[in-house]
Each structure stands twice: as structure tokens, then as C-alpha cells.
Coordinates of C-alpha atoms and ligand atoms in Angstrom, one line a residue:
M1 CA -11.0 119.1 29.8
A2 CA -10.2 122.4 31.6
N3 CA -8.6 124.7 29.0
E4 CA -10.8 124.2 26.1
V5 CA -13.0 126.5 24.1
R6 CA -16.2 124.8 25.0
A7 CA -19.8 125.6 24.1
D8 CA -21.9 124.2 26.9
N9 CA -24.1 121.4 25.6
I10 CA -24.6 123.1 22.2
P11 CA -24.3 120.8 19.2
V12 CA -21.7 121.7 16.6
W13 CA -24.5 122.1 14.1
A14 CA -25.5 125.3 15.8
A15 CA -22.1 126.8 15.0
R16 CA -22.7 126.5 11.3
D17 CA -24.9 128.5 9.1
A18 CA -27.9 126.3 9.8
A19 CA -30.9 128.3 8.9
P20 CA -32.0 129.8 5.6
R21 CA -33.2 132.7 7.8
D22 CA -33.8 133.3 11.5
V23 CA -36.0 130.6 12.8
R24 CA -38.2 131.8 15.7
F25 CA -41.8 130.9 16.3
P26 CA -44.2 132.3 18.8
R27 CA -45.7 130.6 21.9
L28 CA -49.2 129.4 21.5
T29 CA -51.3 131.5 23.9
T30 CA -54.8 131.2 22.4
T31 CA -57.1 128.6 21.0
V32 CA -56.6 127.7 17.4
D33 CA -58.4 125.3 15.0
A34 CA -56.6 122.8 12.7
D35 CA -57.2 119.7 10.7
V36 CA -54.0 118.1 12.0
C37 CA -51.9 119.1 15.1
V38 CA -48.4 117.8 15.0
I39 CA -46.6 117.6 18.4
G40 CA -42.8 117.8 18.1
L41 CA -40.9 119.9 15.5
G42 CA -37.9 117.6 15.0
G43 CA -37.1 115.8 11.8
S44 CA -40.1 113.4 12.2
G45 CA -42.7 116.0 13.0
L46 CA -41.5 118.3 10.3
A47 CA -41.5 115.5 7.7
C48 CA -45.1 114.9 8.7
I49 CA -46.0 118.6 8.2
A50 CA -44.2 118.6 4.8
E51 CA -46.2 115.6 3.7
L52 CA -49.5 117.1 4.9
L53 CA -48.8 120.2 2.9
A54 CA -47.7 118.1 -0.2
S55 CA -51.0 116.1 0.2
G56 CA -53.0 119.2 -0.3
V57 CA -54.1 120.0 3.3
R58 CA -54.6 123.7 3.5
A59 CA -51.5 125.1 5.2
A60 CA -53.5 127.2 7.6
R61 CA -55.2 124.0 8.9
V62 CA -51.8 122.5 9.9
V63 CA -50.5 123.4 13.4
G64 CA -47.2 122.2 14.8
V65 CA -46.2 122.7 18.5
D66 CA -42.8 122.1 20.2
A67 CA -42.0 122.1 23.9
H68 CA -38.8 124.0 23.1
V69 CA -37.4 125.0 19.7
V70 CA -37.3 123.6 16.2
G71 CA -34.7 120.8 16.1
G72 CA -34.0 121.3 19.8
G73 CA -34.2 117.6 20.6
A74 CA -32.0 114.8 19.1
A75 CA -33.3 115.8 15.7
G76 CA -31.0 118.8 15.6
R77 CA -28.3 117.4 17.9
N78 CA -27.3 114.0 16.4
G79 CA -24.4 112.5 14.6
G80 CA -25.6 113.5 11.1
F81 CA -25.8 110.0 9.5
L82 CA -28.5 109.0 7.1
L83 CA -28.3 105.2 7.1
A84 CA -30.7 102.8 5.3
G85 CA -32.4 100.1 7.2
T86 CA -33.7 99.6 10.8
A87 CA -31.7 99.9 14.0
D88 CA -30.4 96.3 13.3
F89 CA -27.8 95.4 10.7
Y90 CA -29.5 94.0 7.6
H91 CA -28.7 90.4 8.2
D92 CA -29.8 90.7 11.8
A93 CA -33.0 92.4 10.7
I94 CA -33.7 89.4 8.4
A95 CA -33.2 87.0 11.2
Q96 CA -35.4 89.0 13.6
F97 CA -38.2 90.2 11.4
G98 CA -38.2 87.8 8.5
H99 CA -36.7 88.3 5.0
D100 CA -39.6 89.9 3.2
R101 CA -40.3 92.4 6.0
A102 CA -36.6 93.4 6.4
R103 CA -36.2 93.8 2.7
R104 CA -39.2 96.0 2.3
L105 CA -38.2 98.2 5.2
Y106 CA -34.7 98.5 3.9
A107 CA -36.0 99.5 0.4
L108 CA -38.4 102.1 2.0
T109 CA -35.6 103.7 3.9
M110 CA -33.4 103.9 0.8
D111 CA -36.2 105.6 -1.0
E112 CA -36.7 108.0 2.0
I113 CA -33.0 109.0 1.8
D114 CA -33.5 109.9 -1.9
R115 CA -36.6 111.9 -0.9
M116 CA -34.7 113.7 1.9
A117 CA -31.8 114.5 -0.5
A118 CA -34.2 116.0 -3.1
E119 CA -36.1 117.9 -0.4
T120 CA -33.2 119.5 1.4
P121 CA -30.2 119.2 -0.9
R122 CA -28.1 121.8 0.9
A123 CA -28.3 119.9 4.2
I124 CA -27.2 116.5 2.7
R125 CA -23.9 115.1 1.4
R126 CA -24.0 112.0 -0.8
T127 CA -21.0 110.4 0.7
G128 CA -21.8 106.8 1.4
S129 CA -21.0 105.3 4.9
L130 CA -18.5 102.9 6.3
R131 CA -19.1 100.1 8.8
I132 CA -15.6 99.4 10.2
A133 CA -14.9 96.2 12.1
S134 CA -13.2 96.4 15.5
S135 CA -12.3 92.7 15.7
D136 CA -12.0 89.6 13.6
E137 CA -15.3 88.5 14.9
E138 CA -16.9 91.8 13.7
L139 CA -15.1 91.5 10.3
A140 CA -16.8 88.1 9.8
D141 CA -20.1 89.8 10.8
C142 CA -19.4 92.6 8.2
E143 CA -19.1 89.8 5.6
Q144 CA -22.5 88.4 6.5
H145 CA -23.9 91.9 6.5
L146 CA -22.4 92.5 3.0
E147 CA -23.6 89.2 1.6
A148 CA -27.2 89.8 2.8
L149 CA -27.3 93.2 1.2
C150 CA -25.8 92.0 -2.1
R151 CA -28.0 89.0 -2.2
D152 CA -31.0 91.3 -2.3
G153 CA -29.5 93.7 -4.8
F154 CA -28.9 96.5 -2.3
P155 CA -25.7 98.6 -3.0
A156 CA -22.8 97.6 -0.7
E157 CA -19.1 96.7 -1.2
R158 CA -16.3 95.2 0.8
Y159 CA -14.0 98.0 2.1
A160 CA -10.4 98.2 3.2
G161 CA -8.7 101.6 3.6
P162 CA -7.2 104.1 6.1
E163 CA -10.2 103.8 8.4
G164 CA -9.9 100.0 8.6
R165 CA -11.8 97.1 7.1
G166 CA -15.5 96.4 6.8
L167 CA -18.1 97.5 4.3
L168 CA -19.1 100.5 2.3
V169 CA -22.8 101.4 1.6
P170 CA -22.5 104.0 -1.2
T171 CA -26.0 105.3 -1.0
D172 CA -26.0 106.4 2.7
C173 CA -25.3 110.1 3.4
G174 CA -23.9 112.6 5.9
F175 CA -26.1 115.5 6.7
D176 CA -26.6 118.6 8.8
P177 CA -29.6 117.7 10.9
L178 CA -30.3 121.1 12.3
R179 CA -30.1 122.7 8.9
R180 CA -32.6 120.2 7.6
C181 CA -35.0 120.9 10.5
A182 CA -34.6 124.7 10.1
T183 CA -35.2 124.5 6.3
L184 CA -38.3 122.4 6.7
A185 CA -39.7 124.6 9.4
C186 CA -39.2 127.8 7.4
R187 CA -40.7 126.2 4.3
A188 CA -43.8 125.1 6.2
A189 CA -44.2 128.4 7.9
D190 CA -43.7 130.3 4.6
A191 CA -46.4 128.1 3.1
G192 CA -48.8 129.2 5.8
A193 CA -48.6 126.4 8.4
R194 CA -48.7 127.7 12.0
L195 CA -45.8 126.6 14.1
F196 CA -45.3 127.3 17.8
E197 CA -42.3 127.0 20.0
D198 CA -42.0 126.9 23.8
S199 CA -45.5 125.4 23.8
P200 CA -45.3 121.9 25.4
A201 CA -48.3 119.7 24.8
V202 CA -49.5 118.9 28.3
G203 CA -52.8 117.2 27.5
I204 CA -53.6 115.2 24.4
E205 CA -56.9 113.7 23.5
A206 CA -58.9 113.0 20.4
G207 CA -59.9 116.4 19.0
E208 CA -57.9 118.5 21.3
V209 CA -54.3 119.3 22.4
H210 CA -53.7 121.5 25.4
T211 CA -50.4 123.3 25.6
A212 CA -49.0 125.1 28.6
E213 CA -50.8 128.4 27.6
G214 CA -53.0 127.5 24.7
R215 CA -55.2 124.9 23.0
V216 CA -55.5 123.3 19.5
R217 CA -58.9 122.1 18.4
C218 CA -58.1 119.5 15.7
E219 CA -59.5 116.5 13.8
R220 CA -56.3 114.5 14.1
V221 CA -53.1 114.5 16.3
V222 CA -49.7 113.2 15.3
I223 CA -47.2 112.8 18.2
A224 CA -43.6 112.8 17.0
V225 CA -41.4 113.2 20.1
D226 CA -38.9 110.4 19.9
G227 CA -36.8 111.5 22.9
R228 CA -39.8 112.1 25.2
L229 CA -42.1 109.3 23.9
A230 CA -42.5 107.6 27.3
D231 CA -43.5 110.9 29.0
V232 CA -45.8 112.1 26.3
V233 CA -47.4 108.7 25.5
P234 CA -47.7 106.8 28.8
A235 CA -49.6 104.0 26.9
V236 CA -46.2 102.8 25.4
A237 CA -44.0 103.6 28.4
S238 CA -43.6 100.0 29.4
R239 CA -42.3 99.0 26.0
V240 CA -39.7 101.8 25.5
R241 CA -36.7 103.3 27.3
P242 CA -35.0 106.7 27.1
V243 CA -31.3 106.7 26.4
R244 CA -28.7 109.5 26.4
L245 CA -26.4 109.7 23.5
Q246 CA -23.3 112.0 23.5
M247 CA -20.9 113.6 21.1
L248 CA -18.0 115.9 20.9
A249 CA -16.6 118.0 18.0
T250 CA -13.1 119.5 17.3
A251 CA -11.9 122.6 15.7
P252 CA -11.1 122.1 12.0
T253 CA -8.1 119.8 11.6
D254 CA -6.1 118.3 8.8
E255 CA -4.6 115.6 11.0
I256 CA -7.1 113.2 9.5
R257 CA -9.1 113.3 6.3
L258 CA -12.4 111.4 6.2
T259 CA -14.7 111.5 3.2
R260 CA -17.4 109.4 4.7
P261 CA -19.2 108.9 8.0
V262 CA -17.8 105.9 9.9
Y263 CA -19.6 103.7 12.4
A264 CA -17.6 101.1 14.2
R265 CA -17.7 98.6 17.1
W266 CA -21.0 97.0 16.2
G267 CA -22.5 100.5 15.6
F268 CA -21.8 101.8 19.1
D269 CA -19.2 104.4 18.0
Y270 CA -19.5 106.8 15.1
W271 CA -17.6 109.7 13.7
Q272 CA -17.4 111.9 10.6
Q273 CA -15.5 114.9 9.4
L274 CA -17.3 117.9 7.9
E275 CA -16.2 119.8 4.8
D276 CA -14.5 122.4 7.0
G277 CA -12.4 119.8 8.7
R278 CA -14.2 119.6 12.0
L279 CA -14.3 116.1 13.4
L280 CA -17.4 114.8 15.1
L281 CA -17.3 111.8 17.4
G282 CA -20.1 110.0 19.3
G283 CA -20.8 106.8 21.1
F284 CA -19.4 104.7 24.0
R285 CA -22.7 104.8 25.8
D286 CA -22.5 101.0 26.4
M287 CA -19.3 101.5 28.4
A288 CA -20.9 103.7 31.0
G289 CA -23.1 101.0 32.4
D290 CA -26.6 102.0 33.5
E291 CA -25.7 105.7 33.6
E292 CA -26.8 106.3 30.1
W293 CA -30.3 104.8 30.5
T294 CA -31.6 108.2 31.4
D295 CA -33.7 111.0 30.0
S296 CA -31.1 113.6 31.1
S297 CA -29.8 115.5 28.1
S298 CA -26.6 116.8 29.7
P299 CA -23.2 115.4 28.8
S300 CA -21.6 113.2 31.5
D301 CA -18.0 113.0 32.5
T302 CA -17.7 109.2 32.0
V303 CA -18.8 109.1 28.4
Q304 CA -17.1 112.4 27.5
R305 CA -13.8 111.0 28.8
L306 CA -14.2 107.9 26.8
L307 CA -14.9 109.9 23.7
E308 CA -11.8 112.1 24.3
S309 CA -9.5 109.1 24.9
F310 CA -10.7 107.6 21.6
L311 CA -10.2 110.9 19.8
R312 CA -6.6 111.2 21.1
D313 CA -5.5 107.6 21.2
G314 CA -7.7 105.9 18.6
L315 CA -8.0 108.5 15.9
H316 CA -4.8 110.4 16.9
V317 CA -6.4 113.8 16.6
S318 CA -5.0 116.5 18.9
A319 CA -7.2 119.4 17.7
P320 CA -9.0 121.3 20.5
I321 CA -12.5 120.1 21.4
T322 CA -14.9 122.9 20.8
H323 CA -18.3 121.3 21.5
R324 CA -19.6 118.6 23.8
W325 CA -23.3 117.7 23.7
A326 CA -25.9 115.1 24.5
A327 CA -29.5 114.4 23.7
T328 CA -32.1 111.8 24.5
V329 CA -33.5 109.2 22.2
T330 CA -35.9 106.3 22.9
Y331 CA -35.2 102.6 22.3
S332 CA -37.8 100.0 21.7
E333 CA -37.8 96.4 22.9
N334 CA -37.4 94.8 19.4
G335 CA -35.6 97.6 17.5
L336 CA -38.6 98.6 15.5
P337 CA -40.2 102.0 16.1
V338 CA -43.6 102.6 17.7
F339 CA -46.0 103.7 15.0
E340 CA -49.4 103.3 16.4
E341 CA -52.9 104.9 16.6
I342 CA -53.0 105.1 20.4
A343 CA -56.5 106.6 20.5
P344 CA -59.0 107.3 17.7
G345 CA -57.4 110.0 15.6
V346 CA -54.2 110.2 17.6
I347 CA -51.1 108.6 16.0
A348 CA -47.8 108.3 17.9
T349 CA -44.4 107.7 16.3
G350 CA -41.0 107.3 17.9
A351 CA -38.6 104.9 19.6
Y352 CA -36.2 104.6 16.6
S353 CA -33.5 103.1 18.9
G354 CA -30.9 105.7 18.0
T355 CA -31.5 105.6 14.2
G356 CA -34.4 108.0 13.7
N357 CA -33.0 110.3 11.0
V358 CA -34.4 108.3 8.1
M359 CA -36.9 106.0 9.9
G360 CA -38.3 109.1 11.7
A361 CA -38.8 110.9 8.4
L362 CA -40.4 107.8 6.9
C363 CA -42.8 107.4 9.9
G364 CA -43.5 111.1 10.0
R365 CA -44.6 111.0 6.4
G366 CA -46.5 107.8 7.0
A367 CA -48.3 109.4 10.0
A368 CA -49.4 112.3 7.7
A369 CA -51.0 109.8 5.2
W370 CA -52.5 107.9 8.1
S371 CA -54.0 111.0 9.7
L372 CA -55.6 111.7 6.3
G373 CA -57.3 108.4 6.2
A374 CA -54.9 106.2 4.2
R375 CA -53.4 103.4 6.3
P376 CA -49.8 103.1 5.1
A377 CA -48.2 99.7 4.5
L378 CA -45.6 100.8 7.0
V379 CA -48.1 100.2 9.8
D380 CA -48.1 96.4 9.2
L381 CA -44.4 96.3 8.4
L382 CA -43.6 97.8 11.8
T383 CA -46.3 96.2 14.0
S384 CA -47.2 92.7 12.7
S385 CA -45.4 89.9 14.5
R386 CA -43.2 87.6 12.4
Ligands
FAD401 C1 -25.8 112.1 19.8 C2 -26.8 111.4 18.9 C3 -26.4 110.9 17.7 C4 -27.3 110.3 16.9 N1 -26.9 109.9 15.7 C5 -27.8 109.5 14.8 C6 -27.4 109.2 13.4 O1 -26.3 109.4 13.1 N2 -28.4 108.6 12.6 C7 -29.7 108.4 13.0 O2 -30.5 108.0 12.2 N3 -30.1 108.8 14.2 C8 -29.2 109.3 15.1 N4 -29.6 109.6 16.3 C9 -31.1 109.5 16.7 C10 -31.9 110.6 16.0 O3 -31.3 111.8 16.3 C11 -33.3 110.6 16.6 O4 -33.9 109.3 16.5 C12 -34.2 111.5 15.7 O5 -33.6 112.7 15.6 C13 -35.5 111.7 16.4 O6 -36.2 112.8 15.8 P1 -37.7 113.2 16.2 O7 -38.1 114.4 15.4 O8 -38.5 111.9 16.0 O9 -37.6 113.4 17.8 P2 -36.9 114.4 18.8 O10 -35.9 115.2 18.2 O11 -36.5 113.6 20.0 O12 -38.2 115.2 19.3 C14 -38.9 116.1 18.6 C15 -39.3 117.3 19.3 O13 -40.3 117.0 20.3 C16 -40.4 118.1 21.2 N5 -41.2 117.7 22.4 C17 -40.9 116.8 23.4 N6 -41.9 116.7 24.2 C18 -42.9 117.6 23.8 C19 -44.2 118.0 24.2 N7 -44.7 117.5 25.3 N8 -44.9 118.9 23.5 C20 -44.3 119.4 22.4 N9 -43.1 119.1 21.9 C21 -42.4 118.2 22.6 C22 -38.9 118.3 21.5 O14 -38.7 119.5 22.1 C23 -38.2 118.1 20.2 O15 -37.9 119.3 19.5 C24 -28.7 110.2 17.2 C25 -29.2 110.8 18.4 C26 -28.2 111.4 19.2 C27 -28.7 112.0 20.5

């Protein structure tokens, strides 16, 4: 790994023209008043803010704070897949949560993908996605996955091609997660919402959020900090666990030509190629033992070596590696997100188990409606026992 051009823990998305304009927001150093204060300016918190504005809340009464920068967590540092469904494959979700619940959740995430594509079209590519089997056993599982989707009328087809064999979900997408965050943040700020960076929430209670140097007096609070959920919401800490996920990216290459994001080996590994030819590869966390159950967001040698071996020997790509990065996400016990009112007027969302791009947007939007007094159907879908 010695002679590479390597940006240090910077996602490849930052090398692209992510923002519609320079995205910089001030620190919160005073006391401000708001109807709703949103904590966390990743994809979920920004979807919440977009929904608040769309629902008619006066923009000046919406405040968003982030501990670091817009999209600085996993929301701007992920694999760039928009996949329908929950963290479990559809047939597994049916077995775990019941048919009606799994079907309704899948349909909601499909609708959310459409909404996201309409909202930030320049960040999203309507490519479809491939689930590729790594063994005969997994191929048989892909068949069950396919049958379950088709039985309920969800779009999916059997696939065999250069990537391998498995199934194709034509409605899934690839996207630039940082571009989406930057676009939503600029749009919210242009509309008049007040966003603050480098302003970690250090005290959260009904009616008030204390940041390191300031204070937000507010009617409602939405906490949307997937990667730091256990720290920020101690009430759920015993039910969730932080995990580090890692990726690398190469310089543009024509050694391989992929038109769709691929996830393989039971979803542990994933890769996609951007329009400019860069290849992005992530995964292998399960092969590093307990090392990856951490809230550290720095790349580790173990996983980076595994990724590099697969890049060279599995995908046969020799292009130089230009980016290696990591970020933290939170896993839940049962694969369903936390979406709860943890105190009167304080809603927490997160723990998407590594699949928060769509589910996070859905929950963020749901949290907006909930904070305005309408209890979304999503609450029961995500929290009721089977
Ligand atoms: C390498 C990798 C690959 C992934 N690939 C995919 C994928 O392809 N598809 C998919 O669906 N999901 C994927 N995920 C998961 C997905 O990225 C996350 O679930 C999702 O982005 C979570 O977004 P979020 O806005 O909820 O939270 P986050 O991005 O975790 O956090 C939001 C913000 O909260 C801020 N914050 C934290 N603490 C505080 C505080 N005290 N006060 C104020 N702000 C705070 C952070 O700075 C951050 O900006 C991947 C994740 C990683 C790391």
C-alpha cells in the first residue's frame, strides 16, 4: 500500500463536484429559537428538514446542528447504493417480521427511492442493482429472494452475466451520497432554515438542545445521528451497536465495465463503478473478527488488505487505489431501525444496520411528520412485535 496516491480517510465522493456551491455553515454560538431542532445533518436529518419545509413550517423556525460538517458521517461516506427494503433480504424480512409488515416496508422504501430521485436527480442514477451469489447455497437463496419479490409484484429478475449469477432489482439506484447531502443542505439554507456545523449537541432535553457553544430553544427535537446513536441517545445504547464499514476507490479504469452496483456474499461485499470509470469497493468487515465492532472511523489494515486482495484477485483490477476510507454506522438487534419518541417531544431515529440511505430518508421524513403531530404508520411498522 506504500506507493499509492492516497487521500487519507477522504471518501471518493469528496473528489467529485459534490456541491451545487460551497457548503459551509457557521458554528452555533448564541441562543436561537425554533419550532424543530434537528440534530445531525446527514441524509436522514436533511430529509427531515426538507419534509418540515415542505409541510409548511416557517424555514426560519427550523434549526439543524451537526457535530462536524454536512454529510461528514456515513451519510456522505458510504457505498452509494439505494436499495429497497430493510437490512434483511426480502424473504428473510417476511420470515422475521411477518408478510404484511415486510411487504409494506418494502413498498415504502420503493416509494422513498422515487421521491429521492425526484428531489435530487443529479445525485442519483437509475441503474438497478445486482445481488450476486458467491456459492451454490447463496444462488438457491437468491432464487427464494426472487420468488418472494415476484410473488408480491415487486420488480426483480433472475440474472446471469459477467458479474456472475443472482438477481437484478431494476428499480434500485446508484447515487452520490455527498452530493445529495450538499444539495439538500444548500436548498434548506437557501429557503431560510438555519444550519450550524461544528456544533455538537451535548445536552438534549424536551424544549432545549445545548451545543458546545450555544443553545436551541425549541418545541420539538429530532435526533438523526445513525453512527453516534448509542452516544447521543443512551436510552437505546443497550439495544444497538456501532460498526465500522470501510471502502476503497481506484483511479478511472476500463479494465472492467459495470453498469450497476453489485452486492455479493450475502450482502457483506459491495462494489460499483462510477460514470468516470472509478471503481468503488467495500465490505469484508465480517472477516476481521471483533475489530470492526467499533466506533472508530479510521480505516484498518486488516480490512483494507482484504479489500485490496479482492480488487486485484477477485475483480482483476490493477488500477491504482486513490482513496481509502471508513465510517461508523449503528446496527440494531433485529435489523429494524430505532424510530422512537424517547422523551416527550424528542424523536430519535437511526440504527439502520448498514442500510440507511433509503430507510434513513424515510425515517427522517417520518420524524418530521411525527414532530408536527401526525404519528406516521412507520412507527408501528418499525416497533410493533410480530
Ligand atoms: C462504507 C459504508 C458503506 C455504506 N453503504 C451503504 C449503502 O450502499 N446503502 C445504504 O443504504 N447504506 C449504506 N451505508 C449506511 C449508511 O451510510 C448510513 O446508514 C446512513 O448514511 C446514515 O445516515 P444518517 O444521516 O442517519 O447518519 P450519520 O451520517 O451517521 O450521522 C449524521 C450526522 O450526525 C452528526 N452527529 C453525530 N453526533 C452528533 C451530535 N452529538 N450533535 C450533532 N451532530 C452529531 C454527524 O457528524 C453526522 O454528520 C454505508 C455506510 C458506510 C460507512
